[in-house]
Short mmCIF file of C-alpha atoms in Angstrom, two decimals:
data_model
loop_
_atom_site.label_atom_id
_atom_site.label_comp_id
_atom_site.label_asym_id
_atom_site.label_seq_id
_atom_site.Cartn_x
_atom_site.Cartn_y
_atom_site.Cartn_z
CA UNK A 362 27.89 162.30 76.98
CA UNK A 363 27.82 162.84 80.43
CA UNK A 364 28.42 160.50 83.04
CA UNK A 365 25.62 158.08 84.17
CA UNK A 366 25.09 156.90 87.27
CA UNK A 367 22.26 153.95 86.50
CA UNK A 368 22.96 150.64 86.22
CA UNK A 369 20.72 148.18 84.14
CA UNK A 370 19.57 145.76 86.65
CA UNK A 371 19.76 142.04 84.94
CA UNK A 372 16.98 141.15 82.64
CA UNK A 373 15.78 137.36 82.06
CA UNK A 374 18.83 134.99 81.37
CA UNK A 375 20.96 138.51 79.68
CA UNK A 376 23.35 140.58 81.46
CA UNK A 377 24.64 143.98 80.41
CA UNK A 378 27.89 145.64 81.14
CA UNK A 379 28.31 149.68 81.31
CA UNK A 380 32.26 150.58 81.95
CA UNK A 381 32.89 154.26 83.45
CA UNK A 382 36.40 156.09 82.98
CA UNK A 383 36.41 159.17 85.42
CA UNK A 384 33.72 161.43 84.06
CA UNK A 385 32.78 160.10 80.40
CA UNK A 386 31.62 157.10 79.40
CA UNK A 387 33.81 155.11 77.88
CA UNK A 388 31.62 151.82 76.96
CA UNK A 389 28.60 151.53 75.43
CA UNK A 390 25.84 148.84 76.45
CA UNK A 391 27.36 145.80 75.08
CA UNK A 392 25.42 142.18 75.02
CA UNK A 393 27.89 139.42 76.35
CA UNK A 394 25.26 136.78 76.16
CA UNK A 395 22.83 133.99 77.28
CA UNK A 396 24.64 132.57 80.46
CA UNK A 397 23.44 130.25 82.86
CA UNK A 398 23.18 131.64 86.66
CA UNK A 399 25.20 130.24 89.54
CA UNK A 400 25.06 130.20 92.62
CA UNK A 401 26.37 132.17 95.71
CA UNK A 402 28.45 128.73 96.75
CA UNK A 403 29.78 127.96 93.10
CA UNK A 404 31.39 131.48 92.89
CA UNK A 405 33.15 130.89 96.25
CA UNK A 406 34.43 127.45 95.31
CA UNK A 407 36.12 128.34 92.19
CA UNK A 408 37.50 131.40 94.49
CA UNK A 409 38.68 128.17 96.94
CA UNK A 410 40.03 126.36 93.85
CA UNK A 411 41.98 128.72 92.47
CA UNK A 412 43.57 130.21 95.80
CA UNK A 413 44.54 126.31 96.31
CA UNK A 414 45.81 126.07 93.25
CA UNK A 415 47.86 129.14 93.57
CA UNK A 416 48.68 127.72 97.22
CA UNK A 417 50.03 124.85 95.66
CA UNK A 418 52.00 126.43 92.64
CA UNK A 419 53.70 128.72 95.65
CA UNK A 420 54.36 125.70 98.09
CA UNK A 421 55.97 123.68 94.56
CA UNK A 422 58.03 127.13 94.21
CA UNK A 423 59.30 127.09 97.47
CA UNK A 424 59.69 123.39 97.84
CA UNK A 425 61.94 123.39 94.38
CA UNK A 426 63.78 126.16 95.94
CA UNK A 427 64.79 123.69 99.20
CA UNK A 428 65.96 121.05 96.90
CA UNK A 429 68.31 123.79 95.24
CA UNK A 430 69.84 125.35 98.25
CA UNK A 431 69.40 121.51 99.80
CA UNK A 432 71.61 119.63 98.50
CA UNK A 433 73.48 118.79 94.88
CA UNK A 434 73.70 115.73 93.86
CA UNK A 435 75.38 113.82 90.30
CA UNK A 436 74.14 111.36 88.37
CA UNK A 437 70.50 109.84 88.34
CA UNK A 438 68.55 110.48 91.28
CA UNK A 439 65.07 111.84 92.68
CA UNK A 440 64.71 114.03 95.97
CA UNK A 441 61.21 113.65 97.82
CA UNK A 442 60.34 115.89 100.68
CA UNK A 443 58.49 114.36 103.31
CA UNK A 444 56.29 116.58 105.67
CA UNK A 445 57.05 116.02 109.28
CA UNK A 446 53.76 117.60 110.78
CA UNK A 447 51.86 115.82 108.33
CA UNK A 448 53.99 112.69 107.77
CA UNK A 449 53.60 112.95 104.44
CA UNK A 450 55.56 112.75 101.58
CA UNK A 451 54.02 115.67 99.45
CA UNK A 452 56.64 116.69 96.73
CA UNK A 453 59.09 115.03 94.33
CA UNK A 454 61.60 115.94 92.13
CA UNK A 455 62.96 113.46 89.39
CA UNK A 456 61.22 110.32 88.08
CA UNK A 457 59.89 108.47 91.19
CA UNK A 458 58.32 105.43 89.72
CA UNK A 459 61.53 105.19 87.16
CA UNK A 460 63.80 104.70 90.14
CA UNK A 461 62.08 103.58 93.16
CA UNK A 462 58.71 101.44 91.13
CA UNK A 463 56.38 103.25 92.48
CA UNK A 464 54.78 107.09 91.71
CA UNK A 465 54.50 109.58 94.21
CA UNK A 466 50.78 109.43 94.66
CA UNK A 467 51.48 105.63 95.54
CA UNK A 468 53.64 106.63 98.11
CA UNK A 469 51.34 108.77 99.27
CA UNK A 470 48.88 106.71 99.88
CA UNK A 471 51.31 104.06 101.69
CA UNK A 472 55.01 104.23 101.97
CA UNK A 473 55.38 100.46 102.21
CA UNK A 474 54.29 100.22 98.51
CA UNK A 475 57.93 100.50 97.71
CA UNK A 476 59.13 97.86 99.61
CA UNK A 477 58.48 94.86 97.28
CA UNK A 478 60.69 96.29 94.45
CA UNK A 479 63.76 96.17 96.62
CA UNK A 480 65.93 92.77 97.87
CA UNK A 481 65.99 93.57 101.27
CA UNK A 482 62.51 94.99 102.51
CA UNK A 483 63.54 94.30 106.68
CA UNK A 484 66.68 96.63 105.70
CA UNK A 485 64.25 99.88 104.67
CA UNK A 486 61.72 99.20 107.60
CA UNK A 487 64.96 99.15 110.02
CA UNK A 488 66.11 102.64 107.96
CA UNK A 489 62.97 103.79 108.38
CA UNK A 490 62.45 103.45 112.23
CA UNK A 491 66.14 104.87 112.98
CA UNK A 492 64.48 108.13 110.40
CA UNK A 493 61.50 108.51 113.08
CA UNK A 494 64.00 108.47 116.01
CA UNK A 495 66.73 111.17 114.18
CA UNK A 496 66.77 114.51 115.31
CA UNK A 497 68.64 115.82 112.44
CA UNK A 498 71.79 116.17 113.87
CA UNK A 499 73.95 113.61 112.08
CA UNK A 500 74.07 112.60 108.68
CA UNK A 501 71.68 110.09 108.32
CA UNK A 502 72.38 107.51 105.20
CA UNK A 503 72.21 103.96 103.90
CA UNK A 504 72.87 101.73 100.61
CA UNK A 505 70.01 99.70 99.64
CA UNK A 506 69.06 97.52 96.70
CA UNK A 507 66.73 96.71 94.23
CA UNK A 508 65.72 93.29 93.04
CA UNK A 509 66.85 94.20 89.19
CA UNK A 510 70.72 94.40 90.64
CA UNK A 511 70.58 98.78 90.61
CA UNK A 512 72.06 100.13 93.90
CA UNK A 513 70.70 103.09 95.44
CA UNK A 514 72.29 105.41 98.26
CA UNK A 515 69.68 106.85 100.39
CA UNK A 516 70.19 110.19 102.14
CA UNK A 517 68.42 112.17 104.62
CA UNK A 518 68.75 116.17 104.87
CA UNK A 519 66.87 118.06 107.15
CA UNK A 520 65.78 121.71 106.20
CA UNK A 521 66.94 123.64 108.54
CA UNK A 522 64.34 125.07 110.82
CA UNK A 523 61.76 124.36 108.37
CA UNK A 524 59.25 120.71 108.94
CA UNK A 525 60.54 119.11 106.19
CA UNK A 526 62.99 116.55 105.34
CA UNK A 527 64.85 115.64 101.98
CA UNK A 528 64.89 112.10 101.02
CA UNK A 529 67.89 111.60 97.73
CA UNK A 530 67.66 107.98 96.44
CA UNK A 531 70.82 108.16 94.67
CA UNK A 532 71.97 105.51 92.11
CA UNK A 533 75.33 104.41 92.47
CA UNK A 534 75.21 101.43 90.55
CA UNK A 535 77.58 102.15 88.00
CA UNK A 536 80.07 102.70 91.31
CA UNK A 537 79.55 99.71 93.24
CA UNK A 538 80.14 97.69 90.08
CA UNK A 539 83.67 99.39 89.78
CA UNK A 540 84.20 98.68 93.24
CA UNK A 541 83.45 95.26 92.44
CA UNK A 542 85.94 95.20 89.80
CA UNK A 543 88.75 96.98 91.62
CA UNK A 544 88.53 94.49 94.89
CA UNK A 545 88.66 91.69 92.31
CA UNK A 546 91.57 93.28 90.53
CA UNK A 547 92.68 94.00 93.78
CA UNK A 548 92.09 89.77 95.19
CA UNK A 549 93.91 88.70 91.76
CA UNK A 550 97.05 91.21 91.98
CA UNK A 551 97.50 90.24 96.01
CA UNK A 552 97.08 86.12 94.87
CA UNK A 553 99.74 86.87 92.62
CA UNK A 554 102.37 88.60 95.24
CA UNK A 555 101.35 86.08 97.29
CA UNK A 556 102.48 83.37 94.43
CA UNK A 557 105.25 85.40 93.62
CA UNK A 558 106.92 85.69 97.12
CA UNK A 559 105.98 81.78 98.02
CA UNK A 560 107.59 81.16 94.76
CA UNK A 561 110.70 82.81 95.07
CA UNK A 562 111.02 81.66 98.89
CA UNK A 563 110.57 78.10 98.25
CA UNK A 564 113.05 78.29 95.16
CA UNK A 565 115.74 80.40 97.33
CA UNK A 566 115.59 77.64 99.93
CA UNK A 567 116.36 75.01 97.04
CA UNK A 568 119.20 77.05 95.40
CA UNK A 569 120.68 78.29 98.78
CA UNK A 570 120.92 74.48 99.56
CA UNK A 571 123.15 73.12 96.79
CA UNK A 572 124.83 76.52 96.38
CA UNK A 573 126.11 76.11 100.06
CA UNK A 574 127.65 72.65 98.79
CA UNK A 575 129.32 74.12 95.47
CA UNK A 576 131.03 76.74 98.03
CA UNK A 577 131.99 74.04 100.14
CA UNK A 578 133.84 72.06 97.62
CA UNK A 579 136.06 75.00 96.16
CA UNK A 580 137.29 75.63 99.58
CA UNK A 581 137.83 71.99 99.72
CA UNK A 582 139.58 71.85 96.35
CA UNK A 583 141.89 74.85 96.99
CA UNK A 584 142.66 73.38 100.42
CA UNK A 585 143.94 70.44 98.05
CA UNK A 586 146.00 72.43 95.95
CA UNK A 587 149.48 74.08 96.44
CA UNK A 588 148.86 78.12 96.41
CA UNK A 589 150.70 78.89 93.13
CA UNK A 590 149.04 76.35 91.26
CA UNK A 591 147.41 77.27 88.14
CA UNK A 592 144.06 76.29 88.74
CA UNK A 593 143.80 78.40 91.81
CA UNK A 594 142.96 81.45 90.14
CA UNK A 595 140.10 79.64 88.49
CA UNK A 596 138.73 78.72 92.01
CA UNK A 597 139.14 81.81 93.56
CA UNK A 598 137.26 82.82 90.67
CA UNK A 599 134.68 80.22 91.33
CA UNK A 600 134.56 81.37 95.16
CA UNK A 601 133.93 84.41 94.80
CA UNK A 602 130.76 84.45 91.85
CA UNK A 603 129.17 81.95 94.58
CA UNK A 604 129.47 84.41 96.74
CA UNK A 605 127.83 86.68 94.75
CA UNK A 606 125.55 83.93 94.02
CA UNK A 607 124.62 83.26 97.41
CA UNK A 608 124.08 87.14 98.63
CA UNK A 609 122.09 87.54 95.74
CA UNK A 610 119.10 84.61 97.17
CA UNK A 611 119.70 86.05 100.48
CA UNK A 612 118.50 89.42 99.31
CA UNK A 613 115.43 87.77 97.46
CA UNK A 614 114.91 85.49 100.90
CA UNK A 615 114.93 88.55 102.84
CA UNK A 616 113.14 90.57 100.15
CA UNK A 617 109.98 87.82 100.38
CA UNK A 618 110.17 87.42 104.66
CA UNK A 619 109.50 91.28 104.46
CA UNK A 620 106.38 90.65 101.41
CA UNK A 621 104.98 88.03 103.47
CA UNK A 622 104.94 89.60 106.56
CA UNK A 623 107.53 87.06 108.11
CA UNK A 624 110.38 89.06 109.58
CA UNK A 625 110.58 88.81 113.19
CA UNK A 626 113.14 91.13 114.90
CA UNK A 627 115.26 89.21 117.98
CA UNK A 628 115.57 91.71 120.98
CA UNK A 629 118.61 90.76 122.55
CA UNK A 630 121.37 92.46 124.67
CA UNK A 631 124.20 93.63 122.70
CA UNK A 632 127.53 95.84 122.97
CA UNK A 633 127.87 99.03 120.91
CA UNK A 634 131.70 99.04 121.58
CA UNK A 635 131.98 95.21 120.41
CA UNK A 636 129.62 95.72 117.28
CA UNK A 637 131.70 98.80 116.28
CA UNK A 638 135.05 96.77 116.23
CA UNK A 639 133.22 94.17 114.03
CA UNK A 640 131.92 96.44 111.83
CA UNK A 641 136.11 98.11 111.60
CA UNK A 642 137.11 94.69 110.95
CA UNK A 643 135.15 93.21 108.42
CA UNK A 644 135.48 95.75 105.85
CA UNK A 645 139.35 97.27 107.08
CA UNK A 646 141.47 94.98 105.08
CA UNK A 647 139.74 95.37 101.83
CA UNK A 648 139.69 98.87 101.84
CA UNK A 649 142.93 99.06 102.80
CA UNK A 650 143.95 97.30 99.88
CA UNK A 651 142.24 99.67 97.80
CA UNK A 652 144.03 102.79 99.39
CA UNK A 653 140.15 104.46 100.98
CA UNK A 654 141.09 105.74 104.84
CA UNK A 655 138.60 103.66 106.84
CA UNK A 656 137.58 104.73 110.15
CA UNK A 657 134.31 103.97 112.51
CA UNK A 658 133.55 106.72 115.03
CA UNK A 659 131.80 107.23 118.33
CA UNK A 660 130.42 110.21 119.45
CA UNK A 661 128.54 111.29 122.57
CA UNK A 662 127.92 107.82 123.14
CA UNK A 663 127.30 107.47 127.28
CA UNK A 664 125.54 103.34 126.20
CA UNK A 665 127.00 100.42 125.61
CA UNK A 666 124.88 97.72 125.51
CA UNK A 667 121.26 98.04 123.71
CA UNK A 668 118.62 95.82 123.40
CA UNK A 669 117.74 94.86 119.82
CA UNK A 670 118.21 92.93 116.92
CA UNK A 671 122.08 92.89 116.35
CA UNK A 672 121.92 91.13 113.24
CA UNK A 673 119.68 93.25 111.02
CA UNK A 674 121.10 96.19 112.18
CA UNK A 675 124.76 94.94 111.18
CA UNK A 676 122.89 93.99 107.74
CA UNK A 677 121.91 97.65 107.03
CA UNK A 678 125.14 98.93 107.65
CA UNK A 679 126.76 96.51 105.85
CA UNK A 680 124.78 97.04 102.66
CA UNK A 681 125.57 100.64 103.08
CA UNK A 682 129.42 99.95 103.76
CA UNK A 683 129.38 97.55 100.60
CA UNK A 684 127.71 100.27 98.40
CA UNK A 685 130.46 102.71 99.60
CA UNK A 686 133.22 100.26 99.01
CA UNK A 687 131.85 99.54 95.49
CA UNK A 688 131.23 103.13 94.39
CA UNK A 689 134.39 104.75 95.86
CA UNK A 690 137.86 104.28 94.15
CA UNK A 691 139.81 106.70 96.74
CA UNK A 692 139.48 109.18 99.17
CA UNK A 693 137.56 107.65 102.59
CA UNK A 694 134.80 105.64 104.03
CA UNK A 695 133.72 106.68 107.64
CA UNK A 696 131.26 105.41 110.03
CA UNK A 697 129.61 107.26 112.90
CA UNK A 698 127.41 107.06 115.72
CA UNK A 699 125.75 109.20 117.60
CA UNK A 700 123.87 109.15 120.54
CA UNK A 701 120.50 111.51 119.70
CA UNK A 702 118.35 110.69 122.86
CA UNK A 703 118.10 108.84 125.92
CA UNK A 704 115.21 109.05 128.51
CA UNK A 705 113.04 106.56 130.31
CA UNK A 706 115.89 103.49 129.45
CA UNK A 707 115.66 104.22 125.75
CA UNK A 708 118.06 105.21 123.39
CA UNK A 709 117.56 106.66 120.21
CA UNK A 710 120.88 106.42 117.58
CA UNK A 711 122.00 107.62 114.82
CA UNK A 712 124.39 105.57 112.40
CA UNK A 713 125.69 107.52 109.30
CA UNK A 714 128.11 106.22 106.70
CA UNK A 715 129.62 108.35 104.63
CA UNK A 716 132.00 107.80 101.44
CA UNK A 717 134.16 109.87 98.74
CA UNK A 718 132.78 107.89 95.94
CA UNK A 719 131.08 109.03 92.88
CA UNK A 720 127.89 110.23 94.13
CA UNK A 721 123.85 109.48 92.94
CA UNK A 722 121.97 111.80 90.57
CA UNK A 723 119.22 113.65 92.30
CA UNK A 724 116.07 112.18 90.42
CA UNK A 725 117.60 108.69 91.30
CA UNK A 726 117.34 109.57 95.04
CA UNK A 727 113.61 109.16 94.59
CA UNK A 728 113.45 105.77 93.39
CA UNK A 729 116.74 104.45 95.40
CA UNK A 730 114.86 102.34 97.64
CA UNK A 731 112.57 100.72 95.21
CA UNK A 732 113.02 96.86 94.71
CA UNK A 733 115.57 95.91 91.86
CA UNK A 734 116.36 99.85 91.14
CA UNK A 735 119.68 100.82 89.88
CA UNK A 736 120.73 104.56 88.72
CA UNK A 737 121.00 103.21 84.86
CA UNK A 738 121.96 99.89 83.12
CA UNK A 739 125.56 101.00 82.92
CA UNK A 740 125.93 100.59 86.64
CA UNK A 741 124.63 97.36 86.86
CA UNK A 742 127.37 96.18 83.96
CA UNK A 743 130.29 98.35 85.79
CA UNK A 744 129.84 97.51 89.63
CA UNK A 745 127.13 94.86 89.71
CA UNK A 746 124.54 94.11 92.36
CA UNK A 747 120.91 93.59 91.89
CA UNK A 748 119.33 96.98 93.89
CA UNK A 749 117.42 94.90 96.33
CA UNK A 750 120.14 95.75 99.26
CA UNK A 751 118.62 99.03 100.09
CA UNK A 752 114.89 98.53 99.66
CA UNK A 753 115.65 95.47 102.35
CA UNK A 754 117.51 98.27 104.34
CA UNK A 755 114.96 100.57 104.34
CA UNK A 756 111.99 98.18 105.02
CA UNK A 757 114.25 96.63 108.21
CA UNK A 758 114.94 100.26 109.54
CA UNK A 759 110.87 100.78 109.04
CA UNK A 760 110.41 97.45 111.11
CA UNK A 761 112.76 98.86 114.02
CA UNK A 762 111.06 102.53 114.00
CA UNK A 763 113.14 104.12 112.75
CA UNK A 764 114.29 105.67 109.49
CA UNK A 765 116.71 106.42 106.47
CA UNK A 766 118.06 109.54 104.89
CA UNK A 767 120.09 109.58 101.65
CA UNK A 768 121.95 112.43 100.15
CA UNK A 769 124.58 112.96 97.48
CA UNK A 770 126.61 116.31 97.35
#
């Protein structure tokens, strides 16, 4: 049939429908039924409601897109983004009323509804005024809670060039509660170094005292005696595990001054020259005894007398020198100083002591100055000592700015 080019006008309440493909006709007159007229303005508000609706499905699109590319964020959360221009907040993403007690179309209405859920409703109006001030430059953030105990960190993101902001209510509950248990871990472990180190000061102090006395009476007692009688060997004996005795509560009174806090280093005028010759003489005879070459060297030294704390700087050396005299069965013991720099009337040194004795593992060199640390239990039973004499070394060098090297070849 050919085409046809008439079109059946509408008839009562009926409508008919003709369909043309090209040049044949392709539908026949078909009946789609009784419907009701409508109007001119009807038709062009369902043509307003769906473009709005297709508006809003596009804005939700792009809106879930700036959340994506905006930030990332663990754990329970929900990300509204509040319209500038219209100072409005007009999408969310997450459960809303789960997290904040409200829903969204609360909050549009009034964004104050949220503020009776949470403890501290002056602290969100402050946040709030410093948000209408921001200009997006910094990272703008704060940690609020709720009246139910949750925690929330809020954050502010600004979308670029685009008028829209990203609020993140981020709950970080679970995190301030560990917090809260690690600072009162934290309280209970510094109580108990705080017990610890009164404890062993105060008890130091009362050994010390009657430990001075027991010394004093075996020097007394082998005063008394002739030197070849037989007793004598069993004071000398005596003498010298007090001595021992005695170091060892130094070392723990020194060991808690530094814990505390409670070392104090004297600044006082001393010679270089004169501590030098001490240092030969204390420690010359013994080792001479024992066959080791002893010697204590200057070099490049154009100083002699330094301000500082003579006394804990002999007490470094010393442990050193005693560790080399205790480790070392022959060959030599030397000790050197050196002069590294010296500019505006300060002087930097160097003191090095350095021994033929049996040398240190390497993996103990990590742990040397470490309270109580020893290179292995058969030390302790072969040359004694309790391995506090170099952590104290190492935390008095730290004290006087300065610092220790170790090394074993």
């Amino acid at each position: 049939m050919t085409a046809a080019t008439q079109f059946f006008a509408t008839l009562g309440s009926h409508f008919f429908l003709i369909l043309f493909g090209g040049l044949e006709l392709v539908a026949a007159v078909i009946l789609i039924g009784a419907l009701p007229k409508r109007s001119l303005h009807e038709r062009e508000d369902e043509k307003s409601d769906r473009g709005r609706s297709s508006r809003r499905r596009t804005r939700a699109e792009g809106f879930g897109a700036i959340l994506e590319d905006g930030l990332a964020m663990d754990g329970e959360h929900v990300s509204i983004i509040y319209d500038r221009g219209l100072q409005f907040p007009c999408y969310a993403y997450g459960n809303v009323e789960k997290l904040l007690g409200v829903s969204l179309s609360r909050l549009q209405e009034d964004v104050e509804t949220v503020l009776p859920f949470f403890q501290s409703p002056e602290e969100l109006k402050h946040f709030w005024k410093q948000y209408l001030k921001w200009d997006g430059a910094a990272e703008l953030s704060t940690e609020i809670q709720r009246k139910d105990g949750r925690y929330y960190r809020v954050l502010v993101h600004r979308c670029g060039e685009k008028d829209y902001d990203i609020f993140v209510f981020q709950n970080i509950t679970e995190l301030r509660q560990r917090e809260l248990i690690y600072k009162e871990k934290m309280h209970e472990a510094e109580e108990a170094s705080q017990f610890k180190t009164s404890f062993l000061f105060r008890m130091s102090h009362e050994i010390r005292t009657p430990m001075n006395g027991i010394i004093g009476m075996l020097t007394l007692a082998k005063g008394k005696l002739p030197e070849h009688h037989p007793a004598m060997q069993y004071l000398a004996k005596a003498d010298t595990l007090s001595d021992q005795l005695l170091s060892l509560i130094n070392d723990i009174l020194d060991m808690s001054r530094i814990e505390a806090g409670k070392v104090e280093l004297e600044q006082r005028p001393f010679s270089l020259k004169a501590f030098q010759t001490k240092l030969y003489d204390m420690f010359a005879k013994t080792l001479e005894q024992k066959g080791i070459h002893y010697t204590v060297e200057a070099e490049d030294l154009t100083v002699d007398w330094v301000i500082g704390d003579e006394l804990r700087v002999s007490q470094v050396i010393i442990n050193f020198l005693s560790n080399a005299s205790k480790f070392t069965e022959k060959g030599e013991i030397s000790v050197r100083f050196h002069q590294m720099l010296l500019k505006d009337g300060q002087v930097d040194l160097a003191m090095k002591v350095h021994d033929t004795g049996i040398g240190m593992q390497p993996e103990f060199l990590d742990r040397i100055f470490r309270p109580f640390e020893q290179e292995d239990a058969s030390t302790t039973r072969r040359y004694g000592g309790t391995g506090l004499g170099m952590a104290i070394s190492d935390q008095l060098v730290k004290l006087m700015g300065g610092h220790i090297m170790v090394e074993s070849v």
